[in-house]
Coordinates of N, CA and C in Angstrom, one line a residue:
M1 N 68.0 117.3 74.2 CA 68.2 118.7 74.0 C 67.2 119.6 74.8
R2 N 66.0 119.1 74.9 CA 65.0 119.9 75.7 C 65.3 120.0 77.1
E3 N 65.8 118.9 77.7 CA 66.1 118.9 79.1 C 67.3 119.9 79.4
S4 N 68.3 120.0 78.6 CA 69.4 120.9 78.9 C 68.9 122.3 78.8
A5 N 67.9 122.6 77.9 CA 67.4 124.0 77.8 C 66.6 124.3 79.1
A6 N 65.9 123.3 79.6 CA 65.1 123.6 80.8 C 66.1 123.8 82.0
V7 N 67.1 123.0 82.0 CA 68.1 123.2 83.1 C 68.8 124.6 83.0
R8 N 69.1 125.0 81.8 CA 69.7 126.3 81.6 C 68.7 127.4 82.0
R9 N 67.5 127.2 81.7 CA 66.5 128.3 82.1 C 66.3 128.3 83.7
L10 N 66.6 127.2 84.4 CA 66.5 127.2 85.8 C 67.7 127.8 86.5
G11 N 68.7 128.3 85.7 CA 69.9 128.9 86.3 C 69.7 130.0 87.3
A12 N 68.8 131.0 86.9 CA 68.6 132.1 87.8 C 67.9 131.7 89.1
P13 N 66.7 131.0 89.0 CA 66.1 130.6 90.3 C 67.0 129.7 91.1
L14 N 67.7 128.8 90.5 CA 68.6 127.9 91.3 C 69.8 128.7 91.9
G15 N 70.2 129.7 91.2 CA 71.3 130.6 91.8 C 70.8 131.4 93.0
V16 N 69.6 131.9 92.8 CA 68.9 132.6 94.0 C 68.8 131.7 95.2
A17 N 68.3 130.5 94.9 CA 68.1 129.5 96.0 C 69.5 129.2 96.6
G18 N 70.5 129.1 95.9 CA 71.9 128.8 96.4 C 72.3 130.0 97.3
L19 N 72.1 131.2 96.9 CA 72.5 132.3 97.7 C 71.7 132.4 99.0
V20 N 70.4 132.2 98.9 CA 69.5 132.2 100.1 C 69.9 131.1 101.0
A21 N 70.2 129.9 100.5 CA 70.6 128.8 101.3 C 71.9 129.1 102.0
A22 N 72.8 129.6 101.3 CA 74.1 129.9 101.9 C 74.0 131.0 103.0
G23 N 73.1 132.0 102.8 CA 72.9 133.0 103.8 C 72.2 132.3 105.1
A24 N 71.3 131.4 104.8 CA 70.6 130.8 105.9 C 71.5 129.9 106.7
V25 N 72.4 129.2 106.0 CA 73.4 128.3 106.7 C 74.3 129.2 107.5
L26 N 74.8 130.3 107.0 CA 75.7 131.2 107.7 C 75.0 131.7 109.0
V27 N 73.8 132.2 108.8 CA 73.1 132.7 110.0 C 72.7 131.6 111.0
G28 N 72.5 130.4 110.5 CA 72.2 129.3 111.3 C 73.4 128.8 112.1
V29 N 74.6 129.0 111.6 CA 75.9 128.6 112.2 C 76.5 129.7 113.1
V30 N 76.4 130.9 112.6 CA 77.0 132.1 113.3 C 75.9 132.8 114.0
D31 N 75.8 132.5 115.3 CA 74.7 133.0 116.2 C 74.6 134.5 116.2
P32 N 73.5 135.1 115.8 CA 73.3 136.6 115.9 C 73.1 137.1 117.3
Y33 N 72.8 136.2 118.2 CA 72.6 136.6 119.6 C 74.0 136.9 120.3
V34 N 75.1 136.4 119.7 CA 76.4 136.6 120.3 C 76.9 138.0 119.7
P35 N 77.2 138.9 120.6 CA 77.7 140.2 120.1 C 79.0 140.1 119.4
G36 N 79.1 141.0 118.3 CA 80.3 141.0 117.6 C 80.3 140.2 116.3
H37 N 79.4 139.3 116.1 CA 79.3 138.5 114.9 C 78.8 139.3 113.7
Y38 N 77.8 140.1 114.0 CA 77.2 140.9 112.9 C 77.1 142.4 113.4
P39 N 77.1 143.3 112.4 CA 77.1 144.7 112.9 C 75.7 145.0 113.5
A40 N 75.7 146.0 114.4 CA 74.5 146.4 115.0 C 73.7 147.3 114.1
C41 N 72.4 147.4 114.2 CA 71.6 148.2 113.4 C 72.0 149.7 113.7
P42 N 72.4 150.4 112.7 CA 72.8 151.8 112.9 C 71.6 152.7 113.4
L43 N 70.4 152.4 112.9 CA 69.2 153.2 113.3 C 68.9 153.0 114.8
L44 N 68.9 151.7 115.2 CA 68.7 151.4 116.6 C 69.8 151.9 117.5
R45 N 71.0 151.8 117.1 CA 72.1 152.2 117.9 C 72.1 153.7 118.1
R46 N 71.7 154.5 117.1 CA 71.8 156.0 117.2 C 70.5 156.6 117.7
T47 N 69.3 155.9 117.5 CA 68.1 156.5 117.8 C 67.2 155.7 118.8
G48 N 67.5 154.4 118.9 CA 66.7 153.6 119.8 C 65.4 153.1 119.1
V49 N 65.3 153.4 117.8 CA 64.1 153.1 117.0 C 64.4 151.8 116.2
Y50 N 63.5 150.8 116.3 CA 63.6 149.6 115.6 C 63.3 149.8 114.1
C51 N 64.2 149.4 113.2 CA 63.9 149.5 111.8 C 63.1 148.2 111.4
P52 N 62.5 148.2 110.2 CA 61.7 147.0 109.8 C 62.6 145.7 109.8
G53 N 63.9 145.8 109.7 CA 64.8 144.7 109.6 C 65.3 144.2 111.0
C54 N 65.1 145.0 112.0 CA 65.7 144.7 113.3 C 65.1 143.3 113.8
G55 N 65.9 142.4 114.1 CA 65.5 141.1 114.6 C 65.4 140.1 113.4
G56 N 65.7 140.6 112.2 CA 65.6 139.7 111.1 C 66.6 138.5 111.1
L57 N 67.8 138.8 111.5 CA 68.9 137.8 111.6 C 68.5 136.8 112.7
R58 N 68.1 137.3 113.8 CA 67.7 136.5 114.9 C 66.5 135.6 114.6
G59 N 65.6 136.2 113.8 CA 64.4 135.4 113.4 C 64.8 134.3 112.4
L60 N 65.7 134.6 111.5 CA 66.2 133.6 110.6 C 66.9 132.5 111.3
H61 N 67.8 132.9 112.3 CA 68.5 131.9 113.1 C 67.5 131.0 113.8
A62 N 66.5 131.5 114.4 CA 65.5 130.7 115.1 C 64.8 129.8 114.1
L63 N 64.4 130.3 112.9 CA 63.7 129.5 111.9 C 64.6 128.4 111.4
V64 N 65.9 128.6 111.2 CA 66.8 127.6 110.8 C 66.9 126.5 111.8
H65 N 66.7 126.9 113.1 CA 66.8 125.9 114.2 C 65.4 125.4 114.5
G66 N 64.4 125.7 113.7 CA 63.1 125.1 113.9 C 62.2 125.7 115.0
D67 N 62.5 126.9 115.4 CA 61.8 127.6 116.5 C 60.9 128.8 115.8
L68 N 59.8 128.4 115.3 CA 58.9 129.4 114.7 C 58.4 130.5 115.6
A69 N 58.1 130.1 116.8 CA 57.6 131.2 117.8 C 58.7 132.2 118.0
A70 N 59.9 131.8 118.2 CA 61.0 132.7 118.4 C 61.3 133.6 117.2
A71 N 61.1 133.0 116.0 CA 61.3 133.7 114.8 C 60.3 134.8 114.6
V72 N 59.0 134.5 114.9 CA 58.0 135.4 114.8 C 58.2 136.5 115.8
H73 N 58.6 136.2 117.0 CA 58.9 137.2 118.1 C 60.0 138.1 117.6
A74 N 61.0 137.6 117.0 CA 62.2 138.4 116.6 C 61.8 139.4 115.5
N75 N 61.1 138.9 114.5 CA 60.7 139.8 113.4 C 59.6 139.1 112.6
A76 N 58.3 139.4 112.9 CA 57.2 138.8 112.3 C 57.1 139.1 110.8
L77 N 57.4 140.3 110.4 CA 57.4 140.7 109.0 C 58.4 139.9 108.2
A78 N 59.6 139.7 108.7 CA 60.6 138.9 108.0 C 60.1 137.5 107.8
V79 N 59.5 136.9 108.8 CA 58.9 135.5 108.7 C 57.9 135.5 107.7
V80 N 57.0 136.5 107.6 CA 56.0 136.5 106.5 C 56.7 136.6 105.2
G81 N 57.7 137.4 105.1 CA 58.5 137.5 103.9 C 59.1 136.2 103.4
Y82 N 59.7 135.5 104.4 CA 60.2 134.2 104.1 C 59.1 133.2 103.6
A83 N 58.0 133.3 104.2 CA 56.9 132.4 103.8 C 56.3 132.8 102.4
V84 N 56.4 134.0 102.1 CA 55.9 134.4 100.7 C 56.9 134.1 99.7
F85 N 58.2 134.1 100.1 CA 59.3 133.9 99.1 C 59.2 132.4 98.6
V86 N 59.0 131.5 99.5 CA 59.1 130.0 99.1 C 58.1 129.7 98.0
P87 N 56.8 129.9 98.1 CA 55.9 129.6 97.0 C 56.2 130.4 95.7
L88 N 56.6 131.6 95.8 CA 56.9 132.4 94.6 C 58.1 131.8 94.0
W89 N 59.1 131.4 94.7 CA 60.3 130.7 94.2 C 59.9 129.4 93.4
V90 N 59.1 128.6 94.0 CA 58.7 127.4 93.4 C 57.9 127.7 92.1
L91 N 57.1 128.6 92.1 CA 56.3 129.0 90.9 C 57.3 129.5 89.8
W92 N 58.3 130.3 90.2 CA 59.4 130.8 89.3 C 60.1 129.6 88.7
C93 N 60.4 128.6 89.5 CA 61.1 127.4 88.9 C 60.2 126.7 87.9
V94 N 59.0 126.5 88.2 CA 58.1 125.8 87.3 C 57.9 126.6 86.0
R95 N 57.7 127.9 86.1 CA 57.6 128.7 84.9 C 58.9 128.7 84.1
A96 N 60.0 128.8 84.7 CA 61.3 128.8 84.0 C 61.5 127.4 83.3
A97 N 61.2 126.4 84.0 CA 61.5 125.0 83.4 C 60.5 124.8 82.2
R98 N 59.3 125.2 82.3 CA 58.3 124.9 81.3 C 58.5 125.8 80.0
H99 N 58.7 127.1 80.2 CA 58.8 127.9 79.0 C 59.7 129.1 79.2
G100 N 60.5 129.1 80.1 CA 61.5 130.2 80.3 C 60.9 131.4 80.9
G101 N 59.7 131.3 81.6 CA 59.1 132.5 82.1 C 59.9 133.1 83.3
G102 N 59.7 134.3 83.5 CA 60.4 135.0 84.5 C 59.7 134.9 85.9
L103 N 60.0 135.9 86.7 CA 59.4 136.0 88.0 C 57.9 135.9 88.0
P104 N 57.2 135.2 88.9 CA 55.8 135.0 88.8 C 55.0 136.2 89.3
L105 N 55.6 137.2 89.8 CA 54.9 138.4 90.4 C 55.5 139.7 89.8
R106 N 54.7 140.4 89.1 CA 55.2 141.7 88.6 C 55.1 142.7 89.7
V107 N 56.1 143.5 89.8 CA 56.1 144.6 90.8 C 55.5 145.8 90.1
T108 N 54.2 146.1 90.4 CA 53.6 147.2 89.8 C 53.7 148.4 90.8
R109 N 53.3 149.5 90.3 CA 53.4 150.7 91.2 C 52.5 150.5 92.4
G110 N 51.3 150.0 92.2 CA 50.3 149.8 93.3 C 50.9 148.7 94.3
R111 N 51.5 147.7 93.8 CA 52.0 146.7 94.7 C 53.2 147.3 95.5
G112 N 54.0 148.1 94.8 CA 55.1 148.7 95.5 C 54.7 149.6 96.6
W113 N 53.7 150.4 96.3 CA 53.1 151.3 97.4 C 52.5 150.5 98.5
A114 N 51.8 149.4 98.2 CA 51.2 148.6 99.2 C 52.3 148.0 100.1
L115 N 53.3 147.5 99.5 CA 54.4 146.9 100.3 C 55.1 148.0 101.2
T116 N 55.3 149.1 100.6 CA 55.9 150.2 101.4 C 55.0 150.6 102.6
A117 N 53.7 150.6 102.3 CA 52.7 151.0 103.4 C 52.8 149.9 104.5
V118 N 52.8 148.6 104.1 CA 52.9 147.6 105.1 C 54.2 147.7 106.0
V119 N 55.3 147.9 105.3 CA 56.6 148.0 106.0 C 56.6 149.2 106.9
L120 N 56.1 150.3 106.4 CA 56.1 151.5 107.3 C 55.1 151.3 108.5
A121 N 54.0 150.7 108.3 CA 53.0 150.5 109.4 C 53.6 149.6 110.4
F122 N 54.3 148.5 109.9 CA 55.0 147.6 110.8 C 56.0 148.3 111.6
T123 N 56.8 149.2 111.0 CA 57.9 149.9 111.7 C 57.3 150.8 112.7
V124 N 56.3 151.5 112.4 CA 55.7 152.5 113.3 C 55.1 151.7 114.5
V125 N 54.3 150.7 114.2 CA 53.6 150.0 115.3 C 54.6 149.3 116.2
R126 N 55.6 148.7 115.7 CA 56.6 148.0 116.6 C 57.3 148.9 117.5
N127 N 57.3 150.2 117.2 CA 58.0 151.2 118.0 C 57.1 151.9 119.0
L128 N 55.8 151.6 119.0 CA 54.8 152.2 119.9 C 54.6 151.2 121.1
P129 N 54.2 151.8 122.2 CA 53.9 150.9 123.4 C 52.9 149.8 123.1
C130 N 51.9 150.1 122.3 CA 50.9 149.1 122.0 C 51.4 148.0 121.1
G131 N 52.5 148.2 120.4 CA 53.1 147.2 119.5 C 54.4 146.6 120.1
A132 N 54.5 146.6 121.4 CA 55.7 146.1 122.0 C 55.9 144.6 121.7
A133 N 54.8 143.9 121.4 CA 55.0 142.4 121.1 C 55.7 142.2 119.8
L134 N 55.7 143.3 118.9 CA 56.4 143.2 117.6 C 57.8 143.6 117.7
A135 N 58.3 144.1 118.8 CA 59.7 144.5 119.0 C 60.5 143.3 119.3
P136 N 61.7 143.2 118.7 CA 62.6 142.1 118.9 C 63.1 142.0 120.4

């Protein structure tokens, strides 16, 4: 009886893992370097400014194919996000299996502002000449 309760509590983290895996497989199979497979970034197309997500699909594609250097070149912030996601997901699974605990990281106002500041700084720097290495 206890094992079935633990499996039931793992439903949310396993569902998230399934969605992330399906997305990674799709991006791994459908090459974002080939025009027409994915929509172009509207901000980049209209203004020439890289948004914080520009290069994220190309980075994930490179990561799925084992090319970490290309992934970091495409979008370093996305690669950091993927790297942070994995241990948080594992911790979520452990907490859910043991006692039905939720996400291991509470999003407080301070953390939200800090994340916003990091994303904005990344966006600004990658669009400056000195941050050209961060541009996809």
